[in-house]
mmCIF file of C-alpha atoms and ligand atoms in Angstrom:
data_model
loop_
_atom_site.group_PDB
_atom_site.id
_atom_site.type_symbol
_atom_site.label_atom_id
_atom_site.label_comp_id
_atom_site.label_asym_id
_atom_site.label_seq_id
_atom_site.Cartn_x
_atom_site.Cartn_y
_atom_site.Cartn_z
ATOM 1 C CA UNK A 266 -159.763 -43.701 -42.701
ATOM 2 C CA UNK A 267 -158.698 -43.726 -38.819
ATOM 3 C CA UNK A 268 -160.727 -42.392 -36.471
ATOM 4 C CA UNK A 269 -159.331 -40.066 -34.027
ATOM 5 C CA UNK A 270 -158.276 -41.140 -30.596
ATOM 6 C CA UNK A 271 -158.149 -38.499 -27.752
ATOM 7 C CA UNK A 272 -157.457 -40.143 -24.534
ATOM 8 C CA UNK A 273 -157.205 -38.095 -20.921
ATOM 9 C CA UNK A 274 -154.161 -39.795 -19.175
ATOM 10 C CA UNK A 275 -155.170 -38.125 -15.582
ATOM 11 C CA UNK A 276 -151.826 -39.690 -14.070
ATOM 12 C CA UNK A 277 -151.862 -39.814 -10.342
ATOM 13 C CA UNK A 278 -154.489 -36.817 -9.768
ATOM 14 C CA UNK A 279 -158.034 -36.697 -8.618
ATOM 15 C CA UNK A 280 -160.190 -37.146 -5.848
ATOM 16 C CA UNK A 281 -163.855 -38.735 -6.247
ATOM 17 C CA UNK A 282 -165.606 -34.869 -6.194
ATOM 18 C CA UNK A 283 -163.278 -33.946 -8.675
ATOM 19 C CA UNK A 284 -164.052 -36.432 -10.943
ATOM 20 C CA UNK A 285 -167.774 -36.535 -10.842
ATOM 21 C CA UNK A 286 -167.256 -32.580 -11.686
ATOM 22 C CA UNK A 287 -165.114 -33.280 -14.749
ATOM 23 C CA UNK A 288 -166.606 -36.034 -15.790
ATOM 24 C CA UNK A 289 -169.939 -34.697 -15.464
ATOM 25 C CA UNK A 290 -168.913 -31.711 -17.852
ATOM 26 C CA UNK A 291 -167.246 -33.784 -20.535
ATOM 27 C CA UNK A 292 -170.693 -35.614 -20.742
ATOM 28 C CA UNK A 293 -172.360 -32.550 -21.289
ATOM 29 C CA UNK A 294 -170.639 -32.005 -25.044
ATOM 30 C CA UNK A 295 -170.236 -35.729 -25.782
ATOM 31 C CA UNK A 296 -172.654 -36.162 -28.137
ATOM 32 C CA UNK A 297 -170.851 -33.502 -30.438
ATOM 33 C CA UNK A 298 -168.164 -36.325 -30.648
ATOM 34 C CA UNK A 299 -169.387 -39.074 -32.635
ATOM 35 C CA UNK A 300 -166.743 -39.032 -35.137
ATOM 36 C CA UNK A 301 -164.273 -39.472 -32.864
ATOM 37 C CA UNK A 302 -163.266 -41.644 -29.977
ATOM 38 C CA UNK A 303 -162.807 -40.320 -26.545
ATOM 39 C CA UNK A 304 -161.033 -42.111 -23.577
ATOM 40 C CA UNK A 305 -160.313 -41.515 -19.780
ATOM 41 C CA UNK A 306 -157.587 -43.523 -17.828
ATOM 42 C CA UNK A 307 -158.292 -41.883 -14.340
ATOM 43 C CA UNK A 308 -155.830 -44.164 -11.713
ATOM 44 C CA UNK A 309 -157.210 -47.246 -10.320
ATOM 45 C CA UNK A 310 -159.384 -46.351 -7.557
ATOM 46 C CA UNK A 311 -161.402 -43.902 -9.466
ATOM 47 C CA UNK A 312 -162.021 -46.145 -12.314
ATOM 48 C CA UNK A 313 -165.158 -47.404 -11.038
ATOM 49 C CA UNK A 314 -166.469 -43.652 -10.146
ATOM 50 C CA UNK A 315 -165.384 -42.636 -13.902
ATOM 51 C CA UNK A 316 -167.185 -45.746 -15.287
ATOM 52 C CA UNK A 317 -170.425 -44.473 -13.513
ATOM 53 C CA UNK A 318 -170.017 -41.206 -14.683
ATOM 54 C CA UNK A 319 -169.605 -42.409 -18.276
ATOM 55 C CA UNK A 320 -171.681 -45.276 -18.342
ATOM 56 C CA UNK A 321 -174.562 -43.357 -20.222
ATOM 57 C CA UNK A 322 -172.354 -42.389 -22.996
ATOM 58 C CA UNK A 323 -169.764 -43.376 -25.743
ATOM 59 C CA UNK A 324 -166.621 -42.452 -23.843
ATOM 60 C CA UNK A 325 -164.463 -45.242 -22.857
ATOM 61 C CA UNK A 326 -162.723 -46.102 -19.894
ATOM 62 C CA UNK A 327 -158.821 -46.943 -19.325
ATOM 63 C CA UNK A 328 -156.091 -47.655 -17.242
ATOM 64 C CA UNK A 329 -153.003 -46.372 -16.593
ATOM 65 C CA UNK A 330 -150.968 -49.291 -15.932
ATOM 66 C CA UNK A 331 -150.824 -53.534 -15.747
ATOM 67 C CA UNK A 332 -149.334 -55.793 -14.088
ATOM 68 C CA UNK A 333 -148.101 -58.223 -16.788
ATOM 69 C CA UNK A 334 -148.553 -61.527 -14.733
ATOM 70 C CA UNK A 335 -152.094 -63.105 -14.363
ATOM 71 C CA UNK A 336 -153.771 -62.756 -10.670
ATOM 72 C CA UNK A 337 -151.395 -63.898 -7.798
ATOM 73 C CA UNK A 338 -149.033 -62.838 -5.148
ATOM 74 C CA UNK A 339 -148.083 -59.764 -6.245
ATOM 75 C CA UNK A 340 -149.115 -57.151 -3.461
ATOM 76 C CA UNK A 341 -150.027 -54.062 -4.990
ATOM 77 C CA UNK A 342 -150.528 -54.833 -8.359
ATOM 78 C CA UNK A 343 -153.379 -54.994 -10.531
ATOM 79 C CA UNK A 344 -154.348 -57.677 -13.092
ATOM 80 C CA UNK A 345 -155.476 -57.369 -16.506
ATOM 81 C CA UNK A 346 -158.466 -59.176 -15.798
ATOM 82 C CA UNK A 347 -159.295 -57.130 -12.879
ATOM 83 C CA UNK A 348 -159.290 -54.143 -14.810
ATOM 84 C CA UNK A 349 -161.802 -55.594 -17.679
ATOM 85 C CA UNK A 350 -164.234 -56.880 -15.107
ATOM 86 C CA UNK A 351 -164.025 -53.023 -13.812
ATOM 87 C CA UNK A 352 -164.785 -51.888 -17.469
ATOM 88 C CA UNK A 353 -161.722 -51.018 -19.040
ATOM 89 C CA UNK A 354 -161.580 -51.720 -22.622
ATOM 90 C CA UNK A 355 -158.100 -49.569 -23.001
ATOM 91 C CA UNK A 356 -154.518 -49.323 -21.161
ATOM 92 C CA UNK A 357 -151.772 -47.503 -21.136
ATOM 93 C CA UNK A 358 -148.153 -48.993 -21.425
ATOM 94 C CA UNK A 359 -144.740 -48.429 -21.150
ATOM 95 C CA UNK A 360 -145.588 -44.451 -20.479
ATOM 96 C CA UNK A 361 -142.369 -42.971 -19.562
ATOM 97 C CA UNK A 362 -142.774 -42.400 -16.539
ATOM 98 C CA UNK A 363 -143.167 -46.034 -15.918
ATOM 99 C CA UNK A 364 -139.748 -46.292 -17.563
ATOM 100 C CA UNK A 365 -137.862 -43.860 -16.086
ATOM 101 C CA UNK A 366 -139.660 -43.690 -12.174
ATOM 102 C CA UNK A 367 -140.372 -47.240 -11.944
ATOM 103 C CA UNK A 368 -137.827 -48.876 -14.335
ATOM 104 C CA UNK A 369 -139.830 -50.100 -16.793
ATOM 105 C CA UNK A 370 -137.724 -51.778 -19.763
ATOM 106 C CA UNK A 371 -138.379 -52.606 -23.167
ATOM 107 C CA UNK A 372 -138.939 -56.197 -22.453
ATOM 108 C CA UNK A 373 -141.230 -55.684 -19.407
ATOM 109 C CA UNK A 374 -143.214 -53.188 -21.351
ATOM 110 C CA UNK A 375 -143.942 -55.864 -24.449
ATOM 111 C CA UNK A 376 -144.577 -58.376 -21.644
ATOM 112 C CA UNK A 377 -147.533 -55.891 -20.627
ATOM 113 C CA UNK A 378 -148.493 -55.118 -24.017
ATOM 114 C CA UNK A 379 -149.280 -59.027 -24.591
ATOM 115 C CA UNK A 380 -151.126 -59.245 -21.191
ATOM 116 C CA UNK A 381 -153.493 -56.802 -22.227
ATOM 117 C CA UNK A 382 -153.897 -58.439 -25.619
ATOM 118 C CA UNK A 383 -154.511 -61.829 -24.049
ATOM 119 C CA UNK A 384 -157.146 -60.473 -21.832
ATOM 120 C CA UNK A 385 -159.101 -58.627 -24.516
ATOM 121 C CA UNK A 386 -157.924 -54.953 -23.352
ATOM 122 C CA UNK A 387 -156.561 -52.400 -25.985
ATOM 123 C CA UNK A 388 -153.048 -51.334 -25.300
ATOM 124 C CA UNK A 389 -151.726 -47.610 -25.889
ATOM 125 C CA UNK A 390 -148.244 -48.088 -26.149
ATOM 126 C CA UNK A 391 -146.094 -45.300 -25.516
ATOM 127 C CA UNK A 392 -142.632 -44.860 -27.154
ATOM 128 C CA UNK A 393 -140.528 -41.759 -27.677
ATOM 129 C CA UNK A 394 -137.286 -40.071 -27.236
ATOM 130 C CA UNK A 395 -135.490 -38.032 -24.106
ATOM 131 C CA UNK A 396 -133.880 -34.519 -24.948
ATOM 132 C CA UNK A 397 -130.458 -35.997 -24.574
ATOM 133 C CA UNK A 398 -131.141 -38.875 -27.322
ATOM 134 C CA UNK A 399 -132.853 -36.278 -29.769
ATOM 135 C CA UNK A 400 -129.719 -34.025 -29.308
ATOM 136 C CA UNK A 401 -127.508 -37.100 -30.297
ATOM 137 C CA UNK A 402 -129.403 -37.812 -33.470
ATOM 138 C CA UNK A 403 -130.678 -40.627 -31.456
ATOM 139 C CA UNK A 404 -134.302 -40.675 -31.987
ATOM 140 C CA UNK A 405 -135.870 -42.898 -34.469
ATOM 141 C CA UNK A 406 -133.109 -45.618 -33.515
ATOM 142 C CA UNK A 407 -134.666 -45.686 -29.893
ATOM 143 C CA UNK A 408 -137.821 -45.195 -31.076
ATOM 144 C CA UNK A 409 -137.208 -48.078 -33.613
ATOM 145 C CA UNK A 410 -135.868 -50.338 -30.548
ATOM 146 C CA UNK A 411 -139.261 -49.534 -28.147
ATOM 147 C CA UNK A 412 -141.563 -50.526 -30.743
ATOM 148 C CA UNK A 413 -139.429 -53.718 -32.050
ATOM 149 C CA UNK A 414 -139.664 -55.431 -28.700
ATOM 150 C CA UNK A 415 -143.563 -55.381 -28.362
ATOM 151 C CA UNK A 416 -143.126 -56.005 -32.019
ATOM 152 C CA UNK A 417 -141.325 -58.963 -31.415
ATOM 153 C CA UNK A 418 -143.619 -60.107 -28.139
ATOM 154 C CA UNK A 419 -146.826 -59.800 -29.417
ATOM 155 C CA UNK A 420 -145.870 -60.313 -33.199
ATOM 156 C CA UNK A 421 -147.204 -58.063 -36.078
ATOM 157 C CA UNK A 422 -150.087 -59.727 -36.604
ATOM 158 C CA UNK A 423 -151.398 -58.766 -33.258
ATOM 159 C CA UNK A 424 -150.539 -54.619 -33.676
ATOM 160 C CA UNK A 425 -153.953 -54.137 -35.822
ATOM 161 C CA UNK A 426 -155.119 -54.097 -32.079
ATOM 162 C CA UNK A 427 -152.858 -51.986 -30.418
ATOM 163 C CA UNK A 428 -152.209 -48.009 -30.350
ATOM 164 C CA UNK A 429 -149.101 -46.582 -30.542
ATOM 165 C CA UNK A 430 -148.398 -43.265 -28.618
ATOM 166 C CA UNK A 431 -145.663 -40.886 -29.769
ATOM 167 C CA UNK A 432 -144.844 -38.957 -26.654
ATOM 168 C CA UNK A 433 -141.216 -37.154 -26.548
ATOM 169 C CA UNK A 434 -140.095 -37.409 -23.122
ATOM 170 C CA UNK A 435 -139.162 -33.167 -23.320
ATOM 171 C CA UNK A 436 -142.509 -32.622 -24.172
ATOM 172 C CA UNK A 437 -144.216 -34.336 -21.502
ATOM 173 C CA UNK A 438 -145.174 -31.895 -18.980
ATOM 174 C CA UNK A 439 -143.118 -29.675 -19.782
ATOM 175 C CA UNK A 440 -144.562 -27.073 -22.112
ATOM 176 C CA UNK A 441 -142.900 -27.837 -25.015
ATOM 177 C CA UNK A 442 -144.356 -29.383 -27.336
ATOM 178 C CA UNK A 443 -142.823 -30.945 -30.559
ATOM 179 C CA UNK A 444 -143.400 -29.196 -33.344
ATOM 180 C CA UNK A 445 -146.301 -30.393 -36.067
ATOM 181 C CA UNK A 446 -142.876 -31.087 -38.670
ATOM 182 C CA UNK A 447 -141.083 -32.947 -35.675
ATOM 183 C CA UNK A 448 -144.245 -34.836 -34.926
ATOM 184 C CA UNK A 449 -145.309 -35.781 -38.081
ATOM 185 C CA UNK A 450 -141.682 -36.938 -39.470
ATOM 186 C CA UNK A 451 -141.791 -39.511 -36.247
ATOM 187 C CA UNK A 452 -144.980 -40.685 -36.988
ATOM 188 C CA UNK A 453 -144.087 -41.420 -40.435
ATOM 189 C CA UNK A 454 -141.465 -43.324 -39.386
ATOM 190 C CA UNK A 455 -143.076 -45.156 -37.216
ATOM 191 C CA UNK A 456 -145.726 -46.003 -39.792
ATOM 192 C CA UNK A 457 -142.825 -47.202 -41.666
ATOM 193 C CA UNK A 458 -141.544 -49.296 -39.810
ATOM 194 C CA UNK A 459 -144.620 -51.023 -39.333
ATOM 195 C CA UNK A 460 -145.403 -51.181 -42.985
ATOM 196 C CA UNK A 461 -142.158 -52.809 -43.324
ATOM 197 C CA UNK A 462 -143.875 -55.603 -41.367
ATOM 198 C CA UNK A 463 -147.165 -55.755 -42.290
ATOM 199 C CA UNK A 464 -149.015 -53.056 -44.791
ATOM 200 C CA UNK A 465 -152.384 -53.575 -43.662
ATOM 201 C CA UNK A 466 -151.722 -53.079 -39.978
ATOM 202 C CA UNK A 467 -149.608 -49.971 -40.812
ATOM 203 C CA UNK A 468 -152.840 -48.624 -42.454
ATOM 204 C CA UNK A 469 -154.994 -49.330 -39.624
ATOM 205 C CA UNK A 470 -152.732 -48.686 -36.683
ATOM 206 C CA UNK A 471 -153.595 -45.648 -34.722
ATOM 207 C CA UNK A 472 -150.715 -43.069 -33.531
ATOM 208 C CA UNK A 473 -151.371 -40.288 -30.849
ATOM 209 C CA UNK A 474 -149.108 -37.668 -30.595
ATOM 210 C CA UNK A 475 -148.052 -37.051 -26.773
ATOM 211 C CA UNK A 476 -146.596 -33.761 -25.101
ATOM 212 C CA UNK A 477 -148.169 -30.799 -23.875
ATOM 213 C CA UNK A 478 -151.011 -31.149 -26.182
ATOM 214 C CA UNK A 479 -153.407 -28.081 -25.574
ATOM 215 C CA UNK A 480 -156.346 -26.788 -27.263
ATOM 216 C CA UNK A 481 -154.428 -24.108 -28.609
ATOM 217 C CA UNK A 482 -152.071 -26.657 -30.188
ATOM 218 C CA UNK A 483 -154.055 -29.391 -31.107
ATOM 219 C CA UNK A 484 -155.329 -28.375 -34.794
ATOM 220 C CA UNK A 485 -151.713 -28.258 -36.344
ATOM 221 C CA UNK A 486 -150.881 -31.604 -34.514
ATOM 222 C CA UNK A 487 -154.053 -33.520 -35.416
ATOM 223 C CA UNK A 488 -154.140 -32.394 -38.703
ATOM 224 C CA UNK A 489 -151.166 -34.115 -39.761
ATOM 225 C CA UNK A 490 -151.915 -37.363 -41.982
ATOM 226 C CA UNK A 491 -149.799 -39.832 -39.520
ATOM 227 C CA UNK A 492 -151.296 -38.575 -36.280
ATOM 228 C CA UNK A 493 -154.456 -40.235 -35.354
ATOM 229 C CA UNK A 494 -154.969 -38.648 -32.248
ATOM 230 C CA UNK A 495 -153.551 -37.742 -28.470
ATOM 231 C CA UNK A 496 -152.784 -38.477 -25.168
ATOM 232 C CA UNK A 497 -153.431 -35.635 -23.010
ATOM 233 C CA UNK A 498 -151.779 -35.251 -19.604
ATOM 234 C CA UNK A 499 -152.291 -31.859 -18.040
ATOM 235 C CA UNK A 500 -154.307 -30.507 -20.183
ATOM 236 C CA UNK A 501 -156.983 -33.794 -19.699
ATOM 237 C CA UNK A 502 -157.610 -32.632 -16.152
ATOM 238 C CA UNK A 503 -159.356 -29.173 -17.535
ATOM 239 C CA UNK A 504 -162.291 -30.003 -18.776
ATOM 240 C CA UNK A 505 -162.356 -27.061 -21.064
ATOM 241 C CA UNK A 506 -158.961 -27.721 -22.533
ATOM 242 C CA UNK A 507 -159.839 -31.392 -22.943
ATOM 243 C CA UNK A 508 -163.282 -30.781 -25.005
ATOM 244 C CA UNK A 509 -161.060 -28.315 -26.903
ATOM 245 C CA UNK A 510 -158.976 -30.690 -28.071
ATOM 246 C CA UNK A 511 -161.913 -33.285 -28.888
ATOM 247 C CA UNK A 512 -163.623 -30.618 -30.670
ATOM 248 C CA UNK A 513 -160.205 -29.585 -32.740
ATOM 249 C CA UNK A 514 -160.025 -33.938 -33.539
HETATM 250 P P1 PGA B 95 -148.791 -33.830 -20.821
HETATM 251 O O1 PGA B 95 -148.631 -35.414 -20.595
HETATM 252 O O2 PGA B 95 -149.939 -33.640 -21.767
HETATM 253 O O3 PGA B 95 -149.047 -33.272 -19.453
HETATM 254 O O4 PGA B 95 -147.498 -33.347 -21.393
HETATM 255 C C1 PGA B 95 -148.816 -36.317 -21.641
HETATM 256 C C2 PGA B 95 -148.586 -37.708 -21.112
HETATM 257 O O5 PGA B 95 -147.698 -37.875 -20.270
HETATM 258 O O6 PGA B 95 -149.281 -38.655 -21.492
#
């Protein structure tokens, strides 16, 4: 049985007040969540404020981003091992945005996946399809082609530790979200592609469903058998939406 993952992806958003408020309301219902687990990847520079805020509890800390080289000359960037000795256990790859603001590839985003392995961090990878490639039938094949390259970098052995996040790109802030049939089916697939791999991992490999998750939406997502959880956007930086989705996992 996999435990369910919800994970606040607070994007570039916040101010120290602002978390110490959100974070100190989330703390207030976390020990109704023992049965699941609960991350928040605030940016960088409030990691350390969330990490305080949390410290008491069993939510987990994350980042948003890596850089996929080992500490150097790389101004601006920040190191996998700087983020574990800040007290992240988790990170988000690969999230769209990366890919499409900051031209993130397929090879750069396995390269990042691996870092993270190397250094003892869990990656969330995120994979999923634009509006134009769904409308061209194109969507598991991309799909299919994300996941195959950190497939291929970090080999399938290594997936048992990593998450994989579902998140359509027309869902993403948007509104829409895909529906629990839409969802599911991709999920499946994915599951499927691992199992073609490995069995075991595809048994123990969490997905999270992506994409204007809400409370009001969350039930019919998370109570699909191949989604294991989700990565909340928006809806992550309302603390009321964001317990109502733990409480729906
Ligand atoms: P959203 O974002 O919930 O605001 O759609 C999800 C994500 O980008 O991770």
């Amino acid at each position: 049985m996999r435990k369910k993952l919800i994970v606040g992806n607070w994007k570039m958003n916040g101010r120290r007040a602002m978390a110490n408020e959100l974070c100190s309301t989330i703390m207030h219902e976390m020990q109704n969540f023992k049965n699941i687990d609960v991350t928040l990847c605030p940016p960088f520079i409030l990691l350390d404020e969330v990490r305080k805020m949390t410290a008491d509890s069993e939510c987990m800390l994350g980042a948003q981003d890596l850089d996929m080289h080992n500490d150097g000359a790389y101004t601006g960037q920040v190191s996998a091992g700087m983020l574990k000795d800040a007290g992240c256990e988790w990170v988000i790859i690969g999230h769209s945005e990366r890919r499409t603001l900051f031209g993130e590839t397929n090879l750069t985003v396995g390269k990042k996946a691996k870092q993270a392995l190397d250094h003892g961090l869990k990656p969330i990878v995120c994979v999923g399809e634009t509006e134009g490639e769904r409308k061209a039938g194109q969507e598991t094949s991309i799909v299919q082609g994300q996941l195959q390259s950190v497939i291929d970098e970090i080999g399938i052995d290594s997936c048992k530790d990593m998450t994989i996040a579902y998140e359509p790109v027309w869902a993403i802030g948007t509104g829409l979200t895909a529906t629990p049939e839409e969802a599911q089916t991709m999920h499946a697939f994915i599951r499927e592609q691992l199992d073609l791999q490995h069995d075991e991992t595809a048994k123990a490999c969490r997905i999270l469903y992506g994409g204007s998750m809400k409370q009001d939406n969350a039930g019919s997502l998370l109570g699909c058998p191949d989604i294991d959880g989700g990565l909340i956007g928006g809806a992550s930086l309302n603390a009321g939406e964001f317990l109502g989705i733990c409480r729906s996992a």
